[in-house]
Coordinates of C-alpha atoms (C1' of nucleotides) and ligand atoms in Angstrom, one line a residue:
Chain A
M30 CA 260.7 199.0 216.1
E31 CA 262.1 195.5 217.8
E32 CA 259.3 193.2 218.8
Y33 CA 259.4 192.9 222.2
A34 CA 258.6 196.8 222.0
V35 CA 255.7 196.3 219.6
I36 CA 254.4 193.7 222.0
F37 CA 255.2 196.2 225.5
N38 CA 253.3 199.0 223.4
Q39 CA 250.3 197.3 222.5
Y40 CA 249.9 195.7 225.9
L41 CA 250.3 199.3 227.8
N42 CA 247.7 200.4 224.9
H43 CA 245.8 197.8 226.3
K44 CA 246.4 199.3 229.1
G45 CA 245.9 202.5 228.3
L46 CA 249.2 203.8 228.9
K47 CA 252.1 205.2 227.1
L48 CA 255.7 203.9 225.8
T49 CA 257.5 206.4 227.1
K50 CA 261.0 207.4 226.6
P51 CA 261.7 205.7 230.6
R52 CA 260.0 202.7 229.7
R53 CA 261.3 203.0 226.2
C54 CA 264.8 202.7 227.9
I55 CA 264.6 200.1 230.5
L56 CA 262.9 197.7 228.2
D57 CA 265.8 198.0 225.8
T58 CA 268.3 197.6 229.0
V59 CA 266.5 195.0 229.7
F60 CA 267.1 192.9 226.5
S61 CA 269.9 194.4 226.4
M62 CA 271.2 191.8 229.8
H63 CA 271.5 188.3 229.1
T64 CA 271.4 187.0 233.2
H65 CA 269.4 187.3 235.7
F66 CA 269.3 190.6 237.0
N67 CA 267.7 192.8 240.1
A68 CA 266.2 195.9 239.9
E69 CA 268.9 198.0 241.4
E70 CA 271.4 196.2 238.7
L71 CA 268.7 197.4 236.5
Y72 CA 268.8 201.1 237.7
D73 CA 273.3 201.1 237.8
K74 CA 272.7 200.0 233.7
I75 CA 271.0 202.1 233.3
R76 CA 272.8 205.1 235.3
G77 CA 275.5 204.8 232.5
K78 CA 273.6 205.3 229.7
T79 CA 272.6 209.3 228.8
S80 CA 269.1 209.2 229.8
S81 CA 269.1 208.7 233.7
I82 CA 266.1 207.4 235.4
S83 CA 264.5 207.2 238.9
L84 CA 265.0 203.5 241.1
A85 CA 261.6 204.5 241.9
T86 CA 260.5 204.0 237.8
V87 CA 262.7 200.8 237.2
Y88 CA 259.8 199.3 240.5
R89 CA 257.0 200.6 239.1
T90 CA 257.9 199.4 235.3
I91 CA 258.7 195.7 236.4
P92 CA 255.7 194.8 237.1
L93 CA 254.6 196.3 233.8
L94 CA 256.7 194.3 232.2
L95 CA 256.0 190.9 234.0
D96 CA 252.7 191.6 233.3
A97 CA 253.5 191.6 229.3
G98 CA 254.0 188.9 229.8
L99 CA 258.2 189.9 228.7
V100 CA 259.5 189.4 231.2
Q101 CA 259.5 186.7 234.4
R102 CA 260.2 185.9 238.1
A103 CA 263.7 184.2 237.6
L104 CA 265.4 182.7 241.2
R105 CA 265.4 185.7 244.3
S106 CA 268.2 185.8 246.1
E107 CA 270.1 187.3 248.8
G108 CA 266.9 188.8 249.6
R109 CA 266.1 189.9 246.8
E110 CA 264.1 189.5 243.4
R111 CA 265.5 188.4 240.0
Y112 CA 264.4 188.8 236.8
E113 CA 265.3 187.8 233.1
H114 CA 263.3 188.3 229.7
I115 CA 261.5 185.8 228.1
F116 CA 260.6 187.3 224.8
G117 CA 262.3 184.3 222.7
H118 CA 263.4 182.3 225.4
P119 CA 262.2 179.0 226.2
K120 CA 261.2 177.9 229.4
H121 CA 263.9 176.6 231.6
I122 CA 265.6 174.8 234.9
H123 CA 267.3 177.1 237.2
W124 CA 270.4 174.8 239.2
L125 CA 271.5 176.9 241.8
C126 CA 274.6 175.5 243.3
R127 CA 274.4 176.4 247.4
N128 CA 277.9 176.2 248.1
C129 CA 279.2 178.6 245.1
G130 CA 276.1 179.8 243.4
D131 CA 276.5 179.3 239.6
L132 CA 273.4 179.0 237.9
M133 CA 273.1 176.9 235.6
E134 CA 269.7 176.5 233.0
T135 CA 268.3 173.0 231.1
D136 CA 265.1 173.0 229.3
L137 CA 261.6 172.1 230.2
N138 CA 259.7 171.6 227.4
T139 CA 260.4 167.2 228.1
L140 CA 258.3 168.3 231.6
Y141 CA 255.5 169.9 229.7
P142 CA 253.2 166.2 228.7
I143 CA 253.5 165.8 232.1
L144 CA 252.8 169.0 234.1
E145 CA 249.8 169.9 230.7
K146 CA 248.2 166.9 232.1
Q147 CA 247.9 167.4 235.6
A148 CA 246.4 170.8 234.3
Q149 CA 243.7 169.2 232.5
D150 CA 242.8 166.9 235.6
L151 CA 242.8 170.6 238.9
K152 CA 241.0 172.0 235.4
F153 CA 243.7 174.7 236.2
K154 CA 244.9 177.5 233.6
P155 CA 248.4 178.4 233.8
E156 CA 250.3 181.0 233.2
S157 CA 253.9 181.0 234.4
I158 CA 255.9 177.6 235.9
E159 CA 259.0 178.2 237.9
L160 CA 260.9 174.7 238.6
N161 CA 264.3 175.4 241.0
V162 CA 266.4 172.8 242.0
K163 CA 269.2 173.6 244.5
G164 CA 272.1 171.1 245.3
L165 CA 275.6 171.3 244.3
C166 CA 277.5 171.3 241.4
W167 CA 279.8 169.2 240.2
K168 CA 282.9 171.8 240.7
C169 CA 281.4 171.7 244.6
I170 CA 280.7 167.7 245.1
P171 CA 284.3 166.8 245.8
I172 CA 284.2 169.4 247.9
E173 CA 281.5 168.6 250.5
N174 CA 283.1 165.6 250.4
E175 CA 286.3 166.8 251.9
K176 CA 284.4 168.3 254.1
Q177 CA 282.4 165.3 255.6
S178 CA 285.7 163.3 255.8
D179 CA 287.0 165.9 257.8
E180 CA 284.5 166.2 260.2
K181 CA 284.9 162.5 261.5
Chain B
M24 CA 260.7 161.0 271.3
E25 CA 258.6 161.9 268.2
E26 CA 260.8 161.0 265.2
Y27 CA 261.0 164.8 263.6
A28 CA 262.5 165.3 267.1
V29 CA 264.9 163.0 267.0
I30 CA 266.0 164.0 263.7
F31 CA 266.3 167.5 264.5
N32 CA 268.1 166.6 268.0
Q33 CA 271.1 164.6 266.2
Y34 CA 271.3 167.5 263.4
L35 CA 271.9 170.3 266.7
N36 CA 274.3 167.8 268.0
H37 CA 276.4 167.5 264.9
K38 CA 276.3 171.1 265.0
G39 CA 277.0 171.5 268.7
L40 CA 274.0 172.8 269.0
K41 CA 271.5 172.6 271.5
L42 CA 267.5 171.5 271.2
T43 CA 266.1 173.8 274.3
K44 CA 262.9 174.7 275.0
P45 CA 262.1 177.6 272.8
R46 CA 263.7 175.2 269.7
R47 CA 261.5 172.6 271.1
C48 CA 258.6 174.0 271.0
I49 CA 259.1 175.9 267.4
L50 CA 259.8 172.8 266.2
D51 CA 256.6 170.8 267.8
T52 CA 254.7 174.1 267.4
V53 CA 255.7 173.8 263.3
F54 CA 255.1 170.2 262.8
S55 CA 251.3 170.3 264.6
M56 CA 250.4 173.2 261.7
H57 CA 249.8 171.3 258.3
T58 CA 248.9 174.3 255.7
H59 CA 252.3 176.9 254.7
F60 CA 252.5 179.3 257.2
N61 CA 255.2 182.2 257.4
A62 CA 257.2 183.2 260.1
E63 CA 254.7 185.5 261.6
E64 CA 251.9 183.5 262.0
L65 CA 253.9 181.0 262.7
Y66 CA 254.9 183.2 265.7
D67 CA 251.1 183.8 266.4
K68 CA 250.3 180.2 267.4
I69 CA 253.3 179.6 269.3
R70 CA 251.8 182.7 271.4
G71 CA 248.8 180.9 272.3
K72 CA 250.8 178.5 274.5
T73 CA 252.3 178.8 278.0
S74 CA 256.1 179.0 277.1
S75 CA 256.1 182.5 274.8
I76 CA 258.9 182.5 272.6
S77 CA 260.8 185.7 271.3
L78 CA 260.1 186.4 267.2
A79 CA 263.8 186.9 266.9
T80 CA 264.3 183.6 267.5
V81 CA 261.2 182.1 265.6
Y82 CA 263.4 183.7 262.2
R83 CA 266.6 182.1 264.5
T84 CA 265.4 178.4 264.0
I85 CA 263.4 178.5 260.7
P86 CA 266.9 178.1 259.0
L87 CA 267.9 175.5 261.3
L88 CA 264.7 174.2 260.6
L89 CA 265.4 174.5 257.0
D90 CA 268.8 172.8 257.0
A91 CA 267.9 170.0 259.1
G92 CA 266.1 169.0 256.2
L93 CA 262.5 169.2 258.0
V94 CA 261.1 172.6 256.4
Q95 CA 261.0 173.3 253.3
R96 CA 260.2 176.8 251.2
A97 CA 256.7 176.7 250.0
L98 CA 255.5 180.1 247.9
R99 CA 256.8 183.2 248.6
S100 CA 253.5 185.2 248.4
E101 CA 253.0 188.8 250.4
G102 CA 256.4 189.4 250.9
R103 CA 256.7 187.0 252.9
E104 CA 258.6 184.0 253.2
R105 CA 256.0 180.7 253.7
Y106 CA 257.4 177.4 254.8
E107 CA 255.8 174.1 255.0
H108 CA 256.7 170.9 257.1
I109 CA 258.3 167.8 255.0
F110 CA 259.0 165.4 257.0
G111 CA 257.2 162.4 256.0
H112 CA 255.2 164.5 253.4
P113 CA 255.9 163.6 249.9
K114 CA 257.3 166.7 246.9
H115 CA 255.0 168.4 245.8
I116 CA 253.5 171.0 242.7
H117 CA 252.2 173.8 243.9
W118 CA 249.8 175.6 242.1
L119 CA 248.8 179.1 242.9
C120 CA 245.9 180.9 241.4
R121 CA 246.7 184.9 240.6
N122 CA 242.7 185.5 240.4
C123 CA 241.9 183.6 243.8
G124 CA 245.1 182.9 245.6
D125 CA 243.7 179.1 246.4
L126 CA 247.1 177.0 245.9
M127 CA 246.5 173.3 245.3
E128 CA 249.3 170.6 245.1
T129 CA 249.6 167.8 242.8
D130 CA 252.4 165.0 243.2
L131 CA 255.5 165.5 241.9
N132 CA 257.3 161.9 241.4
T133 CA 256.2 161.1 238.0
L134 CA 258.7 164.0 236.6
Y135 CA 261.8 162.4 238.7
P136 CA 262.7 160.4 236.9
I137 CA 262.9 163.5 233.4
L138 CA 264.8 165.9 236.5
E139 CA 266.9 162.9 237.1
K140 CA 267.9 161.8 234.4
Q141 CA 269.4 165.8 233.1
A142 CA 270.6 166.1 236.7
Q143 CA 273.2 162.8 235.6
D144 CA 273.9 165.3 233.0
L145 CA 274.8 168.3 234.4
K146 CA 276.6 166.2 237.6
F147 CA 273.9 168.2 240.0
K148 CA 273.4 166.7 243.4
P149 CA 269.7 168.2 243.9
E150 CA 268.7 168.7 247.9
S151 CA 265.4 170.7 247.6
I152 CA 263.7 170.5 244.3
E153 CA 260.8 173.4 243.8
L154 CA 258.4 173.5 240.9
N155 CA 255.1 176.6 241.2
V156 CA 252.8 177.1 238.1
K157 CA 251.0 180.7 238.4
G158 CA 247.7 180.7 236.8
L159 CA 244.0 180.5 236.9
C160 CA 241.8 177.9 238.7
W161 CA 239.0 176.5 237.7
K162 CA 236.4 179.1 239.6
C163 CA 238.2 181.6 238.3
I164 CA 238.8 181.2 234.4
P165 CA 235.5 181.7 233.9
I166 CA 235.9 185.2 235.9
E167 CA 238.3 186.1 233.8
N168 CA 236.7 185.1 230.6
E169 CA 233.9 187.7 231.6
K170 CA 236.0 190.4 232.7
Q171 CA 237.5 189.5 228.7
S172 CA 234.3 189.8 227.1
D173 CA 233.6 193.3 229.2
E174 CA 236.0 195.0 227.8
K175 CA 235.4 194.2 224.2
Chain C
dT15 C1' 244.4 228.7 221.2
dG16 C1' 243.9 228.0 226.4
dT17 C1' 242.4 224.8 229.6
dA18 C1' 240.8 220.6 232.6
dA19 C1' 241.5 216.2 232.6
dT20 C1' 244.6 212.5 232.9
dG21 C1' 249.0 209.8 232.7
dT22 C1' 254.2 210.2 233.9
dT23 C1' 258.2 210.8 236.5
dG24 C1' 261.8 211.9 240.2
dT25 C1' 262.5 212.7 245.2
dG26 C1' 262.0 211.9 249.4
dA27 C1' 259.9 209.5 253.1
dA28 C1' 257.4 205.8 255.3
dT29 C1' 256.8 200.7 255.3
dG30 C1' 258.0 196.9 256.8
dA31 C1' 260.1 191.6 257.2
dT32 C1' 263.7 190.3 258.0
dT33 C1' 268.2 190.5 260.5
dT34 C1' 271.6 192.4 264.4
dT35 C1' 273.2 193.9 268.7
dC36 C1' 274.4 193.7 273.3
dA37 C1' 273.1 192.4 277.8
dA38 C1' 271.2 188.3 280.4
dT39 C1' 270.9 183.8 281.2
dA40 C1' 271.5 179.2 280.8
dC41 C1' 274.0 175.2 281.4
dA42 C1' 278.0 171.9 281.3
dA43 C1' 282.7 171.4 281.5
dA44 C1' 287.0 172.1 284.9
Chain D
dT27 C1' 283.0 177.9 292.1
dT28 C1' 284.9 179.8 288.2
dT29 C1' 284.7 179.9 283.6
dG30 C1' 283.3 179.0 278.5
dT31 C1' 280.1 179.2 275.2
dA32 C1' 275.5 179.0 273.4
dT33 C1' 271.0 181.2 274.3
dT34 C1' 267.3 184.4 274.4
dG35 C1' 264.3 188.9 274.6
dA36 C1' 264.0 192.8 273.3
dA37 C1' 265.3 196.8 270.8
dA38 C1' 267.7 199.2 267.1
dA39 C1' 269.1 198.4 262.9
dT40 C1' 269.0 197.2 257.7
dC41 C1' 267.4 197.8 253.3
dA42 C1' 264.7 196.2 249.3
dT43 C1' 260.5 198.0 248.5
dT44 C1' 256.7 200.8 247.7
dC45 C1' 254.0 205.3 248.5
dA46 C1' 253.4 210.2 249.0
dC47 C1' 252.9 214.7 246.2
dA48 C1' 254.3 218.0 243.4
dA49 C1' 256.1 219.6 239.7
dC50 C1' 256.0 217.8 234.2
dA51 C1' 253.8 215.9 229.4
dT52 C1' 250.4 214.9 226.6
dT53 C1' 246.4 215.1 224.8
dA54 C1' 240.7 216.1 224.7
dC55 C1' 238.3 219.3 223.5
dA56 C1' 235.8 223.8 224.8
Ligands
MN12 MN1 267.3 181.7 234.4
MN13 MN1 253.4 172.5 249.8
ZN14 ZN1 279.4 174.8 243.2
ZN15 ZN1 241.5 180.9 242.1

DNA sequence: TGTAATGTTGTGAATGATTTTCAATACAAA
DNA sequence: TTTGTATTGAAAATCATTCACAACATTACA
């Protein structure tokens, strides 16, 4: 069994729940995708497989995956929650271009010491961190500049 | 005219729009509130005043305030977007307790040098930053510990 | 072995925040 | 005044997410 499945199984047992076939299928699909996804995209991906699972079950399973620490919320977009699996992934910063929608990621580790210091001062026990920067990517900066000079 | 109103007015002119009475009222209400708010809370606050404004107009005005740089999205909660005015406010980190819902804020300035370095490397032009930490506040850490020992 | 208890699922309906539609208004320029 | 454009409130529509519920599956245990 894959390590993520072991973790999910342990989590479920701990909660008195079981790693059923639908849950297993959703779990595997989540770890087969290496991009951010929303509930519907996850559902669509599963539909292609032999076993078909209802959208409601997908929605029901996501909170379990979050709670188990295997998945985290990513940048919400177009009115939908987006997620990404995080097992084995280093935490990262999201850089979203407001013009073309491109998403870049960079390391968050360098910020840890400062954040931990602040957490200590607050006596806060962090469990998840979300750092999103919105702006313009290198491709869109010149485009925006043109617009501005047009307006003049 | 208050400085925030000057800024909003300039922004609207730039877009070929006008600072109407409803917009002015919404703007003032936003700057009279010093907590995070959602669309409905803002609407409720306005209802108390002499001039009554429709919820649709509130929803229509919020994106303008965001775009003008006077308001930013804060931590989304309970399925609703939350906002806060930012004119004259230093950017800050949000620390949300997943148990009691308490929200704390700390300074973001100390993280700037590192973020700017990364932005340079990406050739990214940041326009807004959102840093949210979820976990347990000092009041709830002991409560959570009790739960865990109960379970054993 | 049968049966109760409990958790799980798919289906379809409900919920509710946000957006859209549309007819009426405001207001400024011609 | 006439005309054009932006703005508004009210009501309806949208649509992601949750809920209700009946049918199943699996285990506990008499
Ligand atoms: Mn990511
Ligand atoms: Mn804040
Ligand atoms: Zn871009
Ligand atoms: Zn707390």
